[in-house]
GROMACS .gro file of C-alpha atoms in nm:
model
  290
    1MET     CA    1  -0.784   2.818  -0.436
    2HIS     CA    2  -0.435   2.719  -0.320
    3GLY     CA    3  -0.402   2.921   0.004
    4SER     CA    4  -0.202   3.237   0.052
    5ALA     CA    5   0.170   3.248  -0.013
    6ASP     CA    6   0.248   3.221   0.361
    7THR     CA    7  -0.002   2.947   0.431
    8LYS     CA    8   0.091   2.642   0.228
    9ILE     CA    9  -0.178   2.371   0.232
   10THR     CA   10  -0.020   2.024   0.243
   11THR     CA   11  -0.347   1.825   0.258
   12TRP     CA   12  -0.668   1.857   0.061
   13ASN     CA   13  -0.984   1.649   0.128
   14TYR     CA   14  -1.290   1.600  -0.089
   15ILE     CA   15  -1.587   1.541   0.137
   16ASP     CA   16  -1.959   1.579   0.056
   17GLY     CA   17  -1.900   1.770  -0.262
   18GLU     CA   18  -1.640   2.021  -0.152
   19TRP     CA   19  -1.262   2.048  -0.112
   20LEU     CA   20  -1.143   2.123   0.243
   21PRO     CA   21  -0.785   2.173   0.371
   22GLY     CA   22  -0.623   2.009   0.671
   23ASN     CA   23  -0.795   1.740   0.872
   24PRO     CA   24  -1.171   1.829   0.886
   25PRO     CA   25  -1.393   1.619   1.124
   26VAL     CA   26  -1.608   1.359   0.944
   27ALA     CA   27  -1.711   1.105   1.209
   28GLY     CA   28  -1.889   1.110   1.545
   29PRO     CA   29  -1.863   0.864   1.832
   30SER     CA   30  -2.165   0.673   1.702
   31THR     CA   31  -2.030   0.644   1.346
   32HIS     CA   32  -2.016   0.272   1.270
   33ALA     CA   33  -1.661   0.293   1.136
   34MET     CA   34  -1.546   0.472   1.446
   35TRP     CA   35  -1.635   0.199   1.688
   36LEU     CA   36  -1.685  -0.112   1.469
   37GLY     CA   37  -1.421  -0.070   1.201
   38SER     CA   38  -1.616  -0.056   0.874
   39SER     CA   39  -1.369   0.139   0.667
   40VAL     CA   40  -1.162   0.076   0.353
   41PHE     CA   41  -0.908   0.286   0.168
   42ASP     CA   42  -0.664   0.272  -0.114
   43GLY     CA   43  -0.346   0.458  -0.194
   44ALA     CA   44  -0.195   0.588  -0.516
   45ARG     CA   45   0.099   0.816  -0.583
   46TRP     CA   46   0.167   1.128  -0.783
   47PHE     CA   47   0.527   1.239  -0.848
   48ASP     CA   48   0.717   1.399  -1.135
   49GLY     CA   49   0.394   1.468  -1.317
   50VAL     CA   50   0.270   1.109  -1.319
   51ALA     CA   51   0.023   0.902  -1.113
   52PRO     CA   52   0.119   0.540  -1.195
   53ASP     CA   53  -0.177   0.292  -1.212
   54LEU     CA   54  -0.410   0.547  -1.060
   55GLY     CA   55  -0.707   0.391  -1.240
   56LEU     CA   56  -0.630   0.046  -1.091
   57HIS     CA   57  -0.623   0.191  -0.743
   58CYS     CA   58  -0.957   0.352  -0.802
   59GLN     CA   59  -1.100   0.025  -0.918
   60ARG     CA   60  -0.964  -0.161  -0.614
   61ILE     CA   61  -1.118   0.078  -0.356
   62ASN     CA   62  -1.464  -0.016  -0.487
   63ARG     CA   63  -1.381  -0.389  -0.468
   64SER     CA   64  -1.261  -0.341  -0.115
   65ALA     CA   65  -1.584  -0.160  -0.024
   66LEU     CA   66  -1.798  -0.444  -0.155
   67ALA     CA   67  -1.582  -0.705   0.027
   68LEU     CA   68  -1.651  -0.525   0.356
   69GLY     CA   69  -2.025  -0.493   0.297
   70LEU     CA   70  -2.013  -0.125   0.199
   71LYS     CA   71  -2.179   0.026  -0.106
   72PRO     CA   72  -1.951   0.222  -0.340
   73THR     CA   73  -2.098   0.563  -0.414
   74LYS     CA   74  -1.851   0.665  -0.687
   75THR     CA   75  -1.739   0.490  -1.000
   76PRO     CA   76  -1.362   0.439  -1.044
   77GLN     CA   77  -1.375   0.694  -1.328
   78GLU     CA   78  -1.530   0.954  -1.099
   79ILE     CA   79  -1.274   0.883  -0.825
   80GLU     CA   80  -0.990   0.920  -1.073
   81ALA     CA   81  -1.134   1.249  -1.202
   82LEU     CA   82  -1.159   1.383  -0.848
   83ALA     CA   83  -0.806   1.272  -0.778
   84ARG     CA   84  -0.673   1.465  -1.073
   85GLU     CA   85  -0.873   1.764  -0.974
   86GLY     CA   86  -0.718   1.743  -0.628
   87ILE     CA   87  -0.366   1.698  -0.762
   88ALA     CA   88  -0.405   2.027  -0.946
   89ARG     CA   89  -0.457   2.208  -0.614
   90PHE     CA   90  -0.091   2.146  -0.515
   91ASP     CA   91   0.222   2.319  -0.638
   92GLY     CA   92   0.314   2.059  -0.897
   93THR     CA   93   0.654   1.978  -0.747
   94SER     CA   94   0.590   1.791  -0.419
   95PRO     CA   95   0.520   1.414  -0.432
   96LEU     CA   96   0.165   1.327  -0.320
   97TYR     CA   97  -0.025   1.035  -0.164
   98ILE     CA   98  -0.378   0.987  -0.298
   99LYS     CA   99  -0.617   0.811  -0.054
  100PRO     CA  100  -0.978   0.742  -0.152
  101MET     CA  101  -1.186   0.609   0.141
  102TYR     CA  102  -1.527   0.460   0.218
  103TRP     CA  103  -1.673   0.401   0.561
  104GLY     CA  104  -2.004   0.306   0.719
  105GLU     CA  105  -2.204   0.561   0.913
  106SER     CA  106  -2.471   0.329   1.058
  107GLY     CA  107  -2.511  -0.033   1.152
  108SER     CA  108  -2.767  -0.300   1.079
  109ALA     CA  109  -2.834  -0.659   1.201
  110GLY     CA  110  -2.825  -0.558   1.564
  111LEU     CA  111  -2.582  -0.271   1.493
  112VAL     CA  112  -2.277  -0.493   1.443
  113ALA     CA  113  -2.298  -0.532   1.062
  114VAL     CA  114  -2.269  -0.216   0.859
  115ASP     CA  115  -2.567  -0.069   0.676
  116PRO     CA  116  -2.442  -0.045   0.314
  117GLU     CA  117  -2.684   0.240   0.246
  118SER     CA  118  -2.500   0.450   0.502
  119THR     CA  119  -2.170   0.439   0.314
  120ARG     CA  120  -1.975   0.764   0.289
  121PHE     CA  121  -1.685   0.867   0.066
  122ALA     CA  122  -1.387   1.092   0.104
  123LEU     CA  123  -1.071   1.154  -0.098
  124VAL     CA  124  -0.764   1.268   0.086
  125ILE     CA  125  -0.452   1.393  -0.093
  126PHE     CA  126  -0.141   1.498   0.100
  127GLU     CA  127   0.228   1.569   0.039
  128ALA     CA  128   0.452   1.274   0.112
  129ALA     CA  129   0.818   1.246   0.013
  130MET     CA  130   0.939   0.960  -0.210
  131PRO     CA  131   1.248   0.755  -0.096
  132PRO     CA  132   1.553   0.863  -0.305
  133LYS     CA  133   1.708   0.627  -0.552
  134ASP     CA  134   2.019   0.610  -0.336
  135GLN     CA  135   1.824   0.517  -0.022
  136PRO     CA  136   2.023   0.330   0.239
  137GLY     CA  137   1.807   0.022   0.239
  138VAL     CA  138   1.565  -0.141   0.488
  139LYS     CA  139   1.661  -0.354   0.791
  140LEU     CA  140   1.415  -0.635   0.862
  141THR     CA  141   1.353  -0.867   1.149
  142LEU     CA  142   1.128  -1.172   1.166
  143SER     CA  143   0.799  -1.066   1.328
  144PRO     CA  144   0.639  -1.278   1.607
  145PHE     CA  145   0.302  -1.173   1.468
  146ARG     CA  146   0.129  -1.338   1.179
  147ARG     CA  147  -0.104  -1.246   0.889
  148PRO     CA  148  -0.463  -1.364   0.939
  149THR     CA  149  -0.658  -1.584   0.694
  150MET     CA  150  -0.976  -1.510   0.507
  151GLU     CA  151  -1.170  -1.710   0.763
  152CYS     CA  152  -1.054  -1.466   1.033
  153MET     CA  153  -1.043  -1.126   0.873
  154PRO     CA  154  -1.142  -0.954   0.545
  155THR     CA  155  -0.802  -0.998   0.383
  156ASN     CA  156  -0.955  -0.958   0.040
  157ALA     CA  157  -1.004  -0.586   0.114
  158LYS     CA  158  -0.768  -0.295   0.195
  159ALA     CA  159  -0.960  -0.252   0.521
  160GLY     CA  160  -0.873  -0.026   0.807
  161CYS     CA  161  -0.945  -0.305   1.057
  162LEU     CA  162  -0.643  -0.498   0.931
  163TYR     CA  163  -0.394  -0.218   1.005
  164PRO     CA  164  -0.363  -0.235   1.382
  165ASN     CA  165  -0.196  -0.568   1.322
  166ASN     CA  166   0.046  -0.405   1.081
  167GLY     CA  167   0.103  -0.125   1.332
  168ARG     CA  168   0.206  -0.363   1.610
  169ILE     CA  169   0.432  -0.547   1.365
  170LEU     CA  170   0.610  -0.226   1.283
  171SER     CA  171   0.623  -0.097   1.644
  172GLU     CA  172   0.765  -0.424   1.773
  173ALA     CA  173   1.030  -0.437   1.504
  174ARG     CA  174   1.134  -0.076   1.564
  175SER     CA  175   1.153  -0.135   1.938
  176ARG     CA  176   1.435  -0.378   1.851
  177GLY     CA  177   1.617  -0.142   1.621
  178PHE     CA  178   1.484  -0.256   1.287
  179ASP     CA  179   1.291  -0.063   1.019
  180ASN     CA  180   1.029  -0.323   0.935
  181ALA     CA  181   0.955  -0.691   0.970
  182LEU     CA  182   0.917  -1.005   0.763
  183VAL     CA  183   0.569  -1.146   0.838
  184ARG     CA  184   0.455  -1.508   0.806
  185ASP     CA  185   0.111  -1.651   0.750
  186MET     CA  186  -0.057  -1.888   0.991
  187LEU     CA  187   0.124  -2.185   0.832
  188GLY     CA  188   0.465  -2.024   0.885
  189ASN     CA  189   0.529  -1.926   0.520
  190VAL     CA  190   0.649  -1.580   0.435
  191ALA     CA  191   0.360  -1.350   0.333
  192GLU     CA  192   0.492  -0.993   0.321
  193THR     CA  193   0.643  -0.726   0.543
  194GLY     CA  194   0.461  -0.494   0.787
  195SER     CA  195   0.388  -0.246   0.514
  196ALA     CA  196   0.478  -0.384   0.167
  197ASN     CA  197   0.511  -0.693  -0.048
  198ILE     CA  198   0.837  -0.877  -0.053
  199PHE     CA  199   1.067  -1.027  -0.315
  200MET     CA  200   1.385  -1.229  -0.293
  201VAL     CA  201   1.646  -1.304  -0.563
  202LYS     CA  202   1.847  -1.627  -0.595
  203ASP     CA  203   2.080  -1.698  -0.884
  204GLY     CA  204   1.926  -1.416  -1.087
  205VAL     CA  205   1.566  -1.540  -1.048
  206ALA     CA  206   1.316  -1.323  -0.857
  207PHE     CA  207   1.070  -1.498  -0.617
  208THR     CA  208   0.770  -1.360  -0.437
  209PRO     CA  209   0.511  -1.528  -0.212
  210ALA     CA  210   0.219  -1.661  -0.414
  211GLU     CA  211  -0.116  -1.506  -0.350
  212ASN     CA  212  -0.293  -1.708  -0.075
  213HIS     CA  213  -0.554  -1.464   0.060
  214THR     CA  214  -0.353  -1.380   0.369
  215PHE     CA  215  -0.197  -1.062   0.230
  216LEU     CA  216  -0.291  -0.804  -0.024
  217ALA     CA  217  -0.105  -0.878  -0.341
  218GLY     CA  218  -0.037  -0.521  -0.447
  219ILE     CA  219  -0.079  -0.329  -0.762
  220THR     CA  220   0.289  -0.222  -0.756
  221ARG     CA  221   0.391  -0.585  -0.691
  222SER     CA  222   0.203  -0.691  -1.005
  223ARG     CA  223   0.355  -0.407  -1.206
  224VAL     CA  224   0.713  -0.492  -1.094
  225MET     CA  225   0.656  -0.860  -1.190
  226LYS     CA  226   0.534  -0.764  -1.537
  227LEU     CA  227   0.819  -0.527  -1.595
  228LEU     CA  228   1.087  -0.772  -1.484
  229ARG     CA  229   0.943  -1.048  -1.699
  230ALA     CA  230   0.925  -0.822  -2.001
  231ALA     CA  231   1.291  -0.736  -1.944
  232GLY     CA  232   1.389  -1.104  -1.944
  233VAL     CA  233   1.413  -1.163  -1.572
  234GLU     CA  234   1.246  -1.486  -1.452
  235VAL     CA  235   0.984  -1.416  -1.174
  236ARG     CA  236   0.824  -1.704  -0.978
  237GLU     CA  237   0.530  -1.678  -0.743
  238THR     CA  238   0.567  -1.960  -0.495
  239THR     CA  239   0.561  -2.071  -0.133
  240LEU     CA  240   0.867  -1.927   0.045
  241SER     CA  241   1.012  -1.999   0.387
  242VAL     CA  242   1.213  -1.777   0.616
  243ASP     CA  243   1.515  -2.004   0.542
  244ASP     CA  244   1.469  -1.922   0.165
  245PHE     CA  245   1.511  -1.556   0.250
  246MET     CA  246   1.809  -1.621   0.469
  247LYS     CA  247   1.977  -1.796   0.172
  248ALA     CA  248   1.878  -1.529  -0.085
  249ASP     CA  249   2.127  -1.320  -0.281
  250GLU     CA  250   1.901  -1.008  -0.276
  251VAL     CA  251   1.582  -0.896  -0.108
  252PHE     CA  252   1.360  -0.599  -0.195
  253MET     CA  253   1.015  -0.467  -0.108
  254SER     CA  254   0.749  -0.327  -0.336
  255GLY     CA  255   0.458  -0.108  -0.239
  256ASN     CA  256   0.263   0.192  -0.361
  257TYR     CA  257   0.397   0.427  -0.088
  258SER     CA  258   0.773   0.373  -0.149
  259LYS     CA  259   0.766   0.175  -0.477
  260VAL     CA  260   1.084  -0.038  -0.479
  261GLN     CA  261   1.311  -0.049  -0.174
  262PRO     CA  262   1.620  -0.264  -0.123
  263VAL     CA  263   1.650  -0.472   0.190
  264ILE     CA  264   2.002  -0.480   0.344
  265GLN     CA  265   1.943  -0.694   0.647
  266LEU     CA  266   1.718  -0.968   0.787
  267ASP     CA  267   1.810  -1.020   1.151
  268GLY     CA  268   2.173  -1.148   1.133
  269ARG     CA  269   2.181  -1.184   0.757
  270SER     CA  270   2.313  -0.892   0.550
  271TYR     CA  271   2.246  -0.830   0.178
  272GLN     CA  272   2.402  -0.622  -0.092
  273LYS     CA  273   2.193  -0.396  -0.308
  274GLY     CA  274   2.198  -0.630  -0.602
  275PRO     CA  275   2.145  -0.590  -0.980
  276VAL     CA  276   1.791  -0.734  -0.994
  277THR     CA  277   1.674  -0.498  -0.718
  278ALA     CA  278   1.834  -0.205  -0.905
  279ARG     CA  279   1.676  -0.314  -1.230
  280ALA     CA  280   1.332  -0.346  -1.067
  281TYR     CA  281   1.359   0.013  -0.942
  282ASP     CA  282   1.482   0.149  -1.273
  283LEU     CA  283   1.228  -0.041  -1.477
  284TYR     CA  284   0.942   0.084  -1.262
  285MET     CA  285   1.050   0.446  -1.262
  286ASP     CA  286   1.118   0.447  -1.638
  287TRP     CA  287   0.777   0.291  -1.699
  288ALA     CA  288   0.598   0.535  -1.466
  289LYS     CA  289   0.748   0.841  -1.636
  290ARG     CA  290   0.670   0.744  -1.994
   0.00000   0.00000   0.00000
């Protein structure tokens, strides 16, 4: 069922064994995730007939669930099969965002901890445009907010409770006329942006912050590094400062939602869309569409 010709469905949800359109209710005011934040999700993409690294995203959602004390109720293979079933419900032309989710329904240990046996699952797929190849580029500012450490928050999971911090990072940046923000960890080193991983290029070498458990080192980030290295571009994971980015020749972001995006400004510093950024974009898109 794809809806009538005059009622295009732009979101499908798999919940409790059935596909439902729109935004059906799934939680009540006493649902643990509603008031105590026990939710995780992941995100994959479908565009031009391909779903790059879909299997890896389906694996990561289960790792995130375990990290938050939830109990996965689907195997990665089952999630991927459901995702492909859901993709087939769309028109086959519009780019899609694929979002599997787990959340806790009930609490334990005095209500605050989640009861893993109460874990529920949903898969949400919705239409979402991809940035064009000739996109204008992203303007960044340095955020006053920081990424937490593992001792403070479950940074080893793609957990919903982490995203209000990302939200205030983005809102504060946009209130000052920027698109996004460069975010530091608690030691003052660059971690990521408000919504994606970050790379810089100096003298033809690509650099990205080393994994330090303060940010989610993304699947697209890993794929871009592998593709650049295979193409002969040196890529280094290391500790990077804001000053390093100010002195960079190029800066670009990587993330599942928008893939590879050039950065054209960091506060008062402007950048050109350079050759390594362009190559990273082309390599990823060519690989995805094989």
